[in-house]
PDB file of C-alpha atoms and ligand atoms in Angstrom:
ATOM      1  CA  UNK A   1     -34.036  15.348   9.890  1.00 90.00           C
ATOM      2  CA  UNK A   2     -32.679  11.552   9.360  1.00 95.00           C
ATOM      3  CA  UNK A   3     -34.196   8.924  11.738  1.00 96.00           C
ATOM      4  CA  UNK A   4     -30.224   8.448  12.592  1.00 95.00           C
ATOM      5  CA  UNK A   5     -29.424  11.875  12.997  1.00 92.00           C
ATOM      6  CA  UNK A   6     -31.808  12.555  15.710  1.00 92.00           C
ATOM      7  CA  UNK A   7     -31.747   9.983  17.494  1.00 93.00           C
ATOM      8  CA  UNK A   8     -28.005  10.089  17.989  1.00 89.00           C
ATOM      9  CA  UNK A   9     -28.579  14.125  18.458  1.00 84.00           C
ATOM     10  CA  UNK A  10     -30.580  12.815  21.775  1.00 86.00           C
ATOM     11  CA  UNK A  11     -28.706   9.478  22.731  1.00 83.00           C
ATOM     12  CA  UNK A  12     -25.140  10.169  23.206  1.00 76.00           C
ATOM     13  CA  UNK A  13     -24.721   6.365  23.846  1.00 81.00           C
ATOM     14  CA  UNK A  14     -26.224   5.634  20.377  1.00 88.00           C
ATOM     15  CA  UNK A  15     -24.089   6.506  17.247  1.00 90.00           C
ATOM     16  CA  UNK A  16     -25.571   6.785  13.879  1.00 93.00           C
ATOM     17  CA  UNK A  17     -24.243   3.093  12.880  1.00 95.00           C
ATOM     18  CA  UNK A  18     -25.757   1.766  16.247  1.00 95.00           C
ATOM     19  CA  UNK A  19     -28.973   3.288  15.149  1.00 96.00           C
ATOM     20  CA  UNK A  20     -29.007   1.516  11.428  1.00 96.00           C
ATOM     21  CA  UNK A  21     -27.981  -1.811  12.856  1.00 96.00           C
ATOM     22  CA  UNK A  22     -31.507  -1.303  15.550  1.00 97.00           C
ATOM     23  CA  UNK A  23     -33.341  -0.392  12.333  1.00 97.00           C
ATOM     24  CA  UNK A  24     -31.792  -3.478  11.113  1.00 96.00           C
ATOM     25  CA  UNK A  25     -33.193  -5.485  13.667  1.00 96.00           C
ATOM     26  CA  UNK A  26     -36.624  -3.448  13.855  1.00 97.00           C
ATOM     27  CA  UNK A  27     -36.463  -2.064  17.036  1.00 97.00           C
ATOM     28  CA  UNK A  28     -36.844   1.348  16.121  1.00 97.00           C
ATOM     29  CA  UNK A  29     -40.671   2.750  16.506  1.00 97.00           C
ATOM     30  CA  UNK A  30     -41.985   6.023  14.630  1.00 97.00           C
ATOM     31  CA  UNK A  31     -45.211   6.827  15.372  1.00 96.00           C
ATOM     32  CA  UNK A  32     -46.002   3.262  16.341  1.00 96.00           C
ATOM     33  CA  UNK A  33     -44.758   1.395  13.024  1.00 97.00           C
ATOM     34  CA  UNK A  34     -41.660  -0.349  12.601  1.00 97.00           C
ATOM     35  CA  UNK A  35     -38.822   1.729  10.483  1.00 97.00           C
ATOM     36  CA  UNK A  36     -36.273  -0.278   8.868  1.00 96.00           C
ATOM     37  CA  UNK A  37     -34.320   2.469   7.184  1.00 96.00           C
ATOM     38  CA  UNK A  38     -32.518   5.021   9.193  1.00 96.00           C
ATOM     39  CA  UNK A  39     -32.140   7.514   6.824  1.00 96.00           C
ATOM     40  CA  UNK A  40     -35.850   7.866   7.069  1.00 96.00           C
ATOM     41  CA  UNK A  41     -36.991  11.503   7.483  1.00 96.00           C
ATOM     42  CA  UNK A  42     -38.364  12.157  10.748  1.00 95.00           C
ATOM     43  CA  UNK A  43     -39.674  15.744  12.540  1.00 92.00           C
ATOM     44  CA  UNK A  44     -39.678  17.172  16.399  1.00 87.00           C
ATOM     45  CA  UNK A  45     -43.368  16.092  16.521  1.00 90.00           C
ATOM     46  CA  UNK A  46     -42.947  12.557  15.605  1.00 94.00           C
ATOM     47  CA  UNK A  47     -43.274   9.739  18.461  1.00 95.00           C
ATOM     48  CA  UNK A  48     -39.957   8.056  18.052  1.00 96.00           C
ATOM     49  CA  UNK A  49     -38.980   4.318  20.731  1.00 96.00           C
ATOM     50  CA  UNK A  50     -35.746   2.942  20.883  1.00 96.00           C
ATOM     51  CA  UNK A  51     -36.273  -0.677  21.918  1.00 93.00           C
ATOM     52  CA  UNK A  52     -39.903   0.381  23.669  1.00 93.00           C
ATOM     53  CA  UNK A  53     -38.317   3.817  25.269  1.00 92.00           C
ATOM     54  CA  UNK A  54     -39.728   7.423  24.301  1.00 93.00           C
ATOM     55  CA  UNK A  55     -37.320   9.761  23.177  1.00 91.00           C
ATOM     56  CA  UNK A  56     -38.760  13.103  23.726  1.00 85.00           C
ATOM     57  CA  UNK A  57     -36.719  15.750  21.398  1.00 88.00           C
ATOM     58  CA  UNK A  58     -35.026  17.881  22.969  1.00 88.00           C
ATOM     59  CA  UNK A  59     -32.961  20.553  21.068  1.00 88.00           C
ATOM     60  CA  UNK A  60     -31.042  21.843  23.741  1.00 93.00           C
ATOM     61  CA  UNK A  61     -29.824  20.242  27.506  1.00 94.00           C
ATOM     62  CA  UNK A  62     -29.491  22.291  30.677  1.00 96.00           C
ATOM     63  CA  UNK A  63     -27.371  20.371  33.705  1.00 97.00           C
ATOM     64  CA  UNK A  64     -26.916  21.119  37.111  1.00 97.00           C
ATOM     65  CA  UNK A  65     -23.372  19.845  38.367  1.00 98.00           C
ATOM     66  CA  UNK A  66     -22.350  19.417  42.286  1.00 98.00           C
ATOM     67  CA  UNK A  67     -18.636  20.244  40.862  1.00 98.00           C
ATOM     68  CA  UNK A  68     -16.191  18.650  43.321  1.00 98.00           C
ATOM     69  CA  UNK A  69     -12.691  20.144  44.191  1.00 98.00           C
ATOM     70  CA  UNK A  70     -10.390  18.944  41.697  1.00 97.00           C
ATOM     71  CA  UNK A  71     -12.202  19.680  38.446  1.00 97.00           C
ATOM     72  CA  UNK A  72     -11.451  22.261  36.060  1.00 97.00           C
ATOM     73  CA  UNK A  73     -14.099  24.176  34.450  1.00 96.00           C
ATOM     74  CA  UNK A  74     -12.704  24.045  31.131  1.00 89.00           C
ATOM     75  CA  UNK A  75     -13.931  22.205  28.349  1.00 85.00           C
ATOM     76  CA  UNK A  76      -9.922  20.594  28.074  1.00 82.00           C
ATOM     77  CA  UNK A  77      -7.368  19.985  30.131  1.00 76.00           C
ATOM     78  CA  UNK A  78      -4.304  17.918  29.991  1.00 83.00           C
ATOM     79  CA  UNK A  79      -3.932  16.614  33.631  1.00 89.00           C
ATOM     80  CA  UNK A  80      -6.981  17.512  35.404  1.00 94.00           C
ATOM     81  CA  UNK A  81     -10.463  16.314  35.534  1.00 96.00           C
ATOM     82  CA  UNK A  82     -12.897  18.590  33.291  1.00 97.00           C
ATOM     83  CA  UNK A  83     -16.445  18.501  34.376  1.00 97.00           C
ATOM     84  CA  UNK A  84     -17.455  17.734  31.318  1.00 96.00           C
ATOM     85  CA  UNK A  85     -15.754  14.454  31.989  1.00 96.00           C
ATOM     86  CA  UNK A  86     -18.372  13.534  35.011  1.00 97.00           C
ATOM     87  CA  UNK A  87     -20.868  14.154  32.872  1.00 96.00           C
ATOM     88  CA  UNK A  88     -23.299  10.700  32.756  1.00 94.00           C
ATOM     89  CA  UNK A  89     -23.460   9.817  28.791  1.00 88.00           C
ATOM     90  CA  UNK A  90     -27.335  10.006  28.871  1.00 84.00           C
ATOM     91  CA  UNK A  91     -26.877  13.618  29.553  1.00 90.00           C
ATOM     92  CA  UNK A  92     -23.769  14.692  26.935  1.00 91.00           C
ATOM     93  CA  UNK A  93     -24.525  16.633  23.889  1.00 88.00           C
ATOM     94  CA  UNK A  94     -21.739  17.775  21.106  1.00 86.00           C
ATOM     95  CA  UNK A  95     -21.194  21.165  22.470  1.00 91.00           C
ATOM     96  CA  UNK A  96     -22.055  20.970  25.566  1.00 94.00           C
ATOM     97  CA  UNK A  97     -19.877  23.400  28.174  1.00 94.00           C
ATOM     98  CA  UNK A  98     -20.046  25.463  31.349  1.00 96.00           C
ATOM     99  CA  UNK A  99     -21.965  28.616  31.216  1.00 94.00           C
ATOM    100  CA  UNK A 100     -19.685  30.298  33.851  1.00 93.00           C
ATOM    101  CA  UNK A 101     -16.887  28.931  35.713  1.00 94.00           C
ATOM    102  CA  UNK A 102     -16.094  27.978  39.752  1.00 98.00           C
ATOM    103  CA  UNK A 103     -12.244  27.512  40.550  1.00 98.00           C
ATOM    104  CA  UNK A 104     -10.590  24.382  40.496  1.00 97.00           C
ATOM    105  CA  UNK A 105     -10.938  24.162  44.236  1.00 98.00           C
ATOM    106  CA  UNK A 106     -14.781  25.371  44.672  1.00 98.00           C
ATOM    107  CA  UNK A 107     -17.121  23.133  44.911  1.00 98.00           C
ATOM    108  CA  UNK A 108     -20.427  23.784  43.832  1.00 98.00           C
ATOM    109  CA  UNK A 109     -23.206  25.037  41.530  1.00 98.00           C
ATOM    110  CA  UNK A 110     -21.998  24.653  37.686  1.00 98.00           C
ATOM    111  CA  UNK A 111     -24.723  25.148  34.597  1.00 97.00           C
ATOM    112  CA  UNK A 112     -23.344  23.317  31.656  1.00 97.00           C
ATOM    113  CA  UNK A 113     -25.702  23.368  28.221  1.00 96.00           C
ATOM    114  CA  UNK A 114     -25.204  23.431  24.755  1.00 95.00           C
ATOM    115  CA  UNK A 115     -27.522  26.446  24.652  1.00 95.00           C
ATOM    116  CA  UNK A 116     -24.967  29.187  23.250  1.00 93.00           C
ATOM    117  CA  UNK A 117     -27.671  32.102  23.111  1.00 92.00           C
ATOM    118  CA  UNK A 118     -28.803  31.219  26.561  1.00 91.00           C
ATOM    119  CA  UNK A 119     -25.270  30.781  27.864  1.00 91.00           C
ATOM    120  CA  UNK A 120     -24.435  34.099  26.121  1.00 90.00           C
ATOM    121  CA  UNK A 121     -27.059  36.141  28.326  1.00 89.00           C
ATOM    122  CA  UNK A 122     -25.583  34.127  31.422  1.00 87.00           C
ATOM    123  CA  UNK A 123     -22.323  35.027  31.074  1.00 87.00           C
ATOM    124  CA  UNK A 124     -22.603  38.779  29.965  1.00 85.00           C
ATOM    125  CA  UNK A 125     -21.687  41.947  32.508  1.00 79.00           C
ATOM    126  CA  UNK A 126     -25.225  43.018  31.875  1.00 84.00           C
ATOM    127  CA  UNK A 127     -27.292  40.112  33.072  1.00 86.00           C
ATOM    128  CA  UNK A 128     -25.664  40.155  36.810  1.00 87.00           C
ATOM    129  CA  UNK A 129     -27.491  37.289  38.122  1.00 92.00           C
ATOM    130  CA  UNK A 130     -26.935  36.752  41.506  1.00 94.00           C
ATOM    131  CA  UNK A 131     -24.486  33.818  42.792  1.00 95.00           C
ATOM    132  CA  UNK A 132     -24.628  32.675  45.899  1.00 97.00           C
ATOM    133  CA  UNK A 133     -21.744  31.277  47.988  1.00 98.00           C
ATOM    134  CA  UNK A 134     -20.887  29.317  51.326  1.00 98.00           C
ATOM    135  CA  UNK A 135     -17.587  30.152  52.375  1.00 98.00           C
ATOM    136  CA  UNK A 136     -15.413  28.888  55.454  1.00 98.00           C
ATOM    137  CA  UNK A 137     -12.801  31.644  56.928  1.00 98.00           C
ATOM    138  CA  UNK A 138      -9.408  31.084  58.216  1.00 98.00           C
ATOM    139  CA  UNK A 139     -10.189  33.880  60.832  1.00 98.00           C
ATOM    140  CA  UNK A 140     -13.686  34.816  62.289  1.00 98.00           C
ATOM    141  CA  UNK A 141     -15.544  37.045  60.310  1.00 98.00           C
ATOM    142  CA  UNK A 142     -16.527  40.796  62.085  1.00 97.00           C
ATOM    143  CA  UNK A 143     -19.635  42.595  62.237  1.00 96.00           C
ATOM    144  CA  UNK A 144     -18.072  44.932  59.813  1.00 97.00           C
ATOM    145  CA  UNK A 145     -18.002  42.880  56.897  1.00 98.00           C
ATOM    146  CA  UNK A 146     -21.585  43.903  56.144  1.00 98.00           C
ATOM    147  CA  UNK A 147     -20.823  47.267  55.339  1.00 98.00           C
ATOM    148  CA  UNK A 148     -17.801  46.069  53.335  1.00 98.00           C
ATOM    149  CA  UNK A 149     -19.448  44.086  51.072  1.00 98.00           C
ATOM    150  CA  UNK A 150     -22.392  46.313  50.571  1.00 97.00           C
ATOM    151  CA  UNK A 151     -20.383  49.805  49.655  1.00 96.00           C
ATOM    152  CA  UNK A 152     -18.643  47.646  46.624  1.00 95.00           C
ATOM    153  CA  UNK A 153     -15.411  46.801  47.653  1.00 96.00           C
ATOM    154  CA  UNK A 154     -12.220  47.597  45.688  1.00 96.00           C
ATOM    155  CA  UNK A 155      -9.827  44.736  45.406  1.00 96.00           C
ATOM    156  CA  UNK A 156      -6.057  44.364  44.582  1.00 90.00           C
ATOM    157  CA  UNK A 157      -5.085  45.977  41.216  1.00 83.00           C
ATOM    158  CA  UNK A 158      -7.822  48.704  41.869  1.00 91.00           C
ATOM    159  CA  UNK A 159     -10.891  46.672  40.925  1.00 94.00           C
ATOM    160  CA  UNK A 160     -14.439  48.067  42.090  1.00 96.00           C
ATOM    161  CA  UNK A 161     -16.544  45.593  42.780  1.00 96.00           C
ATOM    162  CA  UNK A 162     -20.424  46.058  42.714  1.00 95.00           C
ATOM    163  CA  UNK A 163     -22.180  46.192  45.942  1.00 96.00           C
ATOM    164  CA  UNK A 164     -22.592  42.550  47.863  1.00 97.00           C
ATOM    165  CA  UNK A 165     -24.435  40.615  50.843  1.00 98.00           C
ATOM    166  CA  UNK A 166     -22.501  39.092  53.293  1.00 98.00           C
ATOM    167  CA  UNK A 167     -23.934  37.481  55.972  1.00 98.00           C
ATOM    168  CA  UNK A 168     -22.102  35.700  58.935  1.00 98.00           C
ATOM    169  CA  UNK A 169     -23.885  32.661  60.166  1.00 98.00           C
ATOM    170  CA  UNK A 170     -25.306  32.751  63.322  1.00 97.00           C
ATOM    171  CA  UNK A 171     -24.097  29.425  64.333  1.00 96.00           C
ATOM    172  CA  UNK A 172     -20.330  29.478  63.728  1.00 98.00           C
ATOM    173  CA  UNK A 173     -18.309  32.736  63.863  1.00 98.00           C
ATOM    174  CA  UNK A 174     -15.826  31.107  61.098  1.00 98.00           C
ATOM    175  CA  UNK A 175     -18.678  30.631  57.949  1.00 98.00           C
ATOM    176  CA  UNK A 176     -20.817  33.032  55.714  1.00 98.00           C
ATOM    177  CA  UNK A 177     -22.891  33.140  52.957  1.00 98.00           C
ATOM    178  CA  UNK A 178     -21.907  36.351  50.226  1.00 98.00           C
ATOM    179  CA  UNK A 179     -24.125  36.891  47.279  1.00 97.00           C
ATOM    180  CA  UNK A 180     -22.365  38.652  44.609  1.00 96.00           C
ATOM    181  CA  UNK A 181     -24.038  39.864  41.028  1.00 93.00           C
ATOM    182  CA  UNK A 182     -20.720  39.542  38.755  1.00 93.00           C
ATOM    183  CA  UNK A 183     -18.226  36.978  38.242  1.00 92.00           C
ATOM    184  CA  UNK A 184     -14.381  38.397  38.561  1.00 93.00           C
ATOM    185  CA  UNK A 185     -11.681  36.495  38.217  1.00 94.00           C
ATOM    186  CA  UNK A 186     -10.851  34.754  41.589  1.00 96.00           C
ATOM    187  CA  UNK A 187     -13.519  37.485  43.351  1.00 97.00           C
ATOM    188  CA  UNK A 188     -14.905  35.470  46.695  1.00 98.00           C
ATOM    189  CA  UNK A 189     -11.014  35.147  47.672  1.00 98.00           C
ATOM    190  CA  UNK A 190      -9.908  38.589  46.643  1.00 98.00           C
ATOM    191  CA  UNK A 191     -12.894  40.357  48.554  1.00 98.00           C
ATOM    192  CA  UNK A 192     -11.745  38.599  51.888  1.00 98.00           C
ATOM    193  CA  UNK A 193      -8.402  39.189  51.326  1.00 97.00           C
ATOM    194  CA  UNK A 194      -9.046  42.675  51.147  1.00 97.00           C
ATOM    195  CA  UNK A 195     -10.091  42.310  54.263  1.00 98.00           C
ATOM    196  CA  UNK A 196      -7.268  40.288  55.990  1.00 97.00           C
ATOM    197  CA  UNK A 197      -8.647  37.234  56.095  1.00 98.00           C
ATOM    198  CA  UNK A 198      -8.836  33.822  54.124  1.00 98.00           C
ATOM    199  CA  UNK A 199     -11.261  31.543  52.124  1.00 98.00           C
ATOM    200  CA  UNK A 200     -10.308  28.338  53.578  1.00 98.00           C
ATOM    201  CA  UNK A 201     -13.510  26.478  51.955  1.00 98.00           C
ATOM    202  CA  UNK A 202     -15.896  27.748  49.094  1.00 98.00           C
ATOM    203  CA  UNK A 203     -18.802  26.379  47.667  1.00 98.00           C
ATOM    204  CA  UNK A 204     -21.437  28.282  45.263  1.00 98.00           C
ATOM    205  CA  UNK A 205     -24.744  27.127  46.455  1.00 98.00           C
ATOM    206  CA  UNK A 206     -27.167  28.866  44.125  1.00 97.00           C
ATOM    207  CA  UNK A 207     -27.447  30.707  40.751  1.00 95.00           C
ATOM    208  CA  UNK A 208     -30.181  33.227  40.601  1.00 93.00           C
ATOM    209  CA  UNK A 209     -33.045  32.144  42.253  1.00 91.00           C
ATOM    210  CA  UNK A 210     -32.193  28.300  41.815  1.00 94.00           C
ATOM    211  CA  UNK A 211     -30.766  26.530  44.594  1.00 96.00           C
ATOM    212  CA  UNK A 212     -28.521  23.775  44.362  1.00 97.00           C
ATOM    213  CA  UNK A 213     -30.116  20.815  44.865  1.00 97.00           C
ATOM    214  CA  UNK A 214     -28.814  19.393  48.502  1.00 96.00           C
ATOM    215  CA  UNK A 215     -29.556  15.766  47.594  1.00 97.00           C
ATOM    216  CA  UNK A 216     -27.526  15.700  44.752  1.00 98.00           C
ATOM    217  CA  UNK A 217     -23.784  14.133  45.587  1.00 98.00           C
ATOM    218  CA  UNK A 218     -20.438  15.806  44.531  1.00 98.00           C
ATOM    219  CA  UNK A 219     -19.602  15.492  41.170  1.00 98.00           C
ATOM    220  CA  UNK A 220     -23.381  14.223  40.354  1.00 98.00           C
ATOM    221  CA  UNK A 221     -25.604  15.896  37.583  1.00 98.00           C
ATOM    222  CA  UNK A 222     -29.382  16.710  37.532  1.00 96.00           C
ATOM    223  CA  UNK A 223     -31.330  17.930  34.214  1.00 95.00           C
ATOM    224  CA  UNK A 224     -32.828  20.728  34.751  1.00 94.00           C
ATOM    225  CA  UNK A 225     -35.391  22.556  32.395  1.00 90.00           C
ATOM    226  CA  UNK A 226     -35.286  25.163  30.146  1.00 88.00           C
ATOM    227  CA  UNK A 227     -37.760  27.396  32.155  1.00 87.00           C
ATOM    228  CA  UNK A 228     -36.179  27.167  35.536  1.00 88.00           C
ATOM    229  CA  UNK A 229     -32.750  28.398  33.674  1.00 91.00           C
ATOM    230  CA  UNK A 230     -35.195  31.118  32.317  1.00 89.00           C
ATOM    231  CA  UNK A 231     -36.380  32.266  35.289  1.00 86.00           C
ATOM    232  CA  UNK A 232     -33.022  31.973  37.247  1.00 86.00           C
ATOM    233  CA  UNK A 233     -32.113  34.454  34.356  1.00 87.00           C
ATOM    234  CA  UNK A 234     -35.197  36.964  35.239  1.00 85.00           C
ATOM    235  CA  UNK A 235     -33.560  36.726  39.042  1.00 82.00           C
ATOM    236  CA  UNK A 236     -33.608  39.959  40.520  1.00 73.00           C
ATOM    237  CA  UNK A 237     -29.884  41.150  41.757  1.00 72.00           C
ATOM    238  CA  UNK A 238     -30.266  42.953  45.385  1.00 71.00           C
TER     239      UNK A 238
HETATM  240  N1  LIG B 301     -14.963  33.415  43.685  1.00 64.34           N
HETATM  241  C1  LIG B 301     -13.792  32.760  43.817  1.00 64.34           C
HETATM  242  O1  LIG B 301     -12.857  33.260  44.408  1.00 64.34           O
HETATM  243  N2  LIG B 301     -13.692  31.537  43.274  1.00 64.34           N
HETATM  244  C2  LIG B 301     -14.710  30.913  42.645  1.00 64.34           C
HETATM  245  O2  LIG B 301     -14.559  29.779  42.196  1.00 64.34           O
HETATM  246  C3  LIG B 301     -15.916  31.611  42.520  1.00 64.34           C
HETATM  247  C4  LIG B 301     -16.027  32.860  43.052  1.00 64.34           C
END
């Protein structure tokens, strides 16, 4: 590939005409010499240093968002926020999205990656990895949502849901976590209101086995590796 090429491919904040005018000026390192020409042909192995910083090649980027309420989970929108609009320039790719989507008042857990295979297997029926949500009630929750959830609830229009976990916190009769292995439209709200009662706050806290990270603020984003998405894909559902 062309020095200028992949660099830019790993530096959003440097475009190919940034990179010539660095060659220009030799501050642009392969494998310790200076490289004046950026259309120089370079490979994944090669050691290449932008002003004396590594850039390790990457092909594809994984990100965990804290999405706040607000922001859309679509890749435009005319008036709102998108999240990929919070996402930090060293961190966005050409064709970068979210691999599933939170409503526009959920906070929470997004994945966003330029990683279409791997955001295929995410998002199809088959995969069902579990999602895990914290959810604040309108009314208290009852003893009898356990069963509810578990049996595979059918929601308005007819829709059967697969079997959930719900558990009521111990703490505070109006909040729950519910774990659910599929993704309907809308499907934390419509499983409570089956019920008679009312999401009042939601927030997914975990996809698969991977938490979201509590340290990181609302609409922050974290890198995350290719492996952990891997193995929050091999998470078992319940
Ligand atoms: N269920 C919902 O109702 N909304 C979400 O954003 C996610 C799950």
């Amino acid at each position: 590939m062309r020095l200028d090429k992949f660099i830019s491919s790993q530096r959003s904040d440097l475009s190919r005409s940034m990179v010539k005018e660095l060659c220009r000026k030799g501050l642009i390192y392969v494998n310790g010499k200076i490289i004046r020409k950026s259309d120089a042909q370079v490979t994944e192995t090669d050691d290449v240093a932008v002003n004396g910083e590594k850039i390790t090649y990457k092909q594809y980027v994984y990100i965990m968002m804290n999405k706040p309420q607000g922001v859309v989970c679509s890749t435009k929108d005319g008036e709102s926020t998108t999240v990929l609009e919070l996402v930090p320039p060293e961190l966005f790719r050409e064709g970068l999205f979210p691999a599933g989507r939170l409503d526009k008042d959920t906070e929470g857990f997004v994945l966003l990656t330029d990683d279409g295979a791997l955001a295929h297997r995410m998002l199809s029926p088959k995969t069902h990895v579990p999602k895990t949500y914290f959810v604040r009630l309108r009314d208290e929750w009852s003893e009898d949502y356990k069963k509810a959830f578990s049996e595979g609830m059918i929601i308005d229009g007819g829709e059967k849901c697969l079997p959930a976990v719900f558990s009521g916190s111990p703490d505070n009769p109006f909040e729950c976590t519910v774990v659910l292995s599929e993704g309907k439209y809308h499907q934390v709200k419509r499983m409570f209101e089956r019920l008679g009662n009312k999401v009042v706050f939601l927030k997914r806290t975990a996809i698969g086995n991977l938490p979201l990270n509590p340290d990181l603020p609302l609409g922050a984003c974290l890198e995350i590796m290719h492996k952990d998405v891997e193995r929050l894909l091999a998470s078992k559902s319940f």
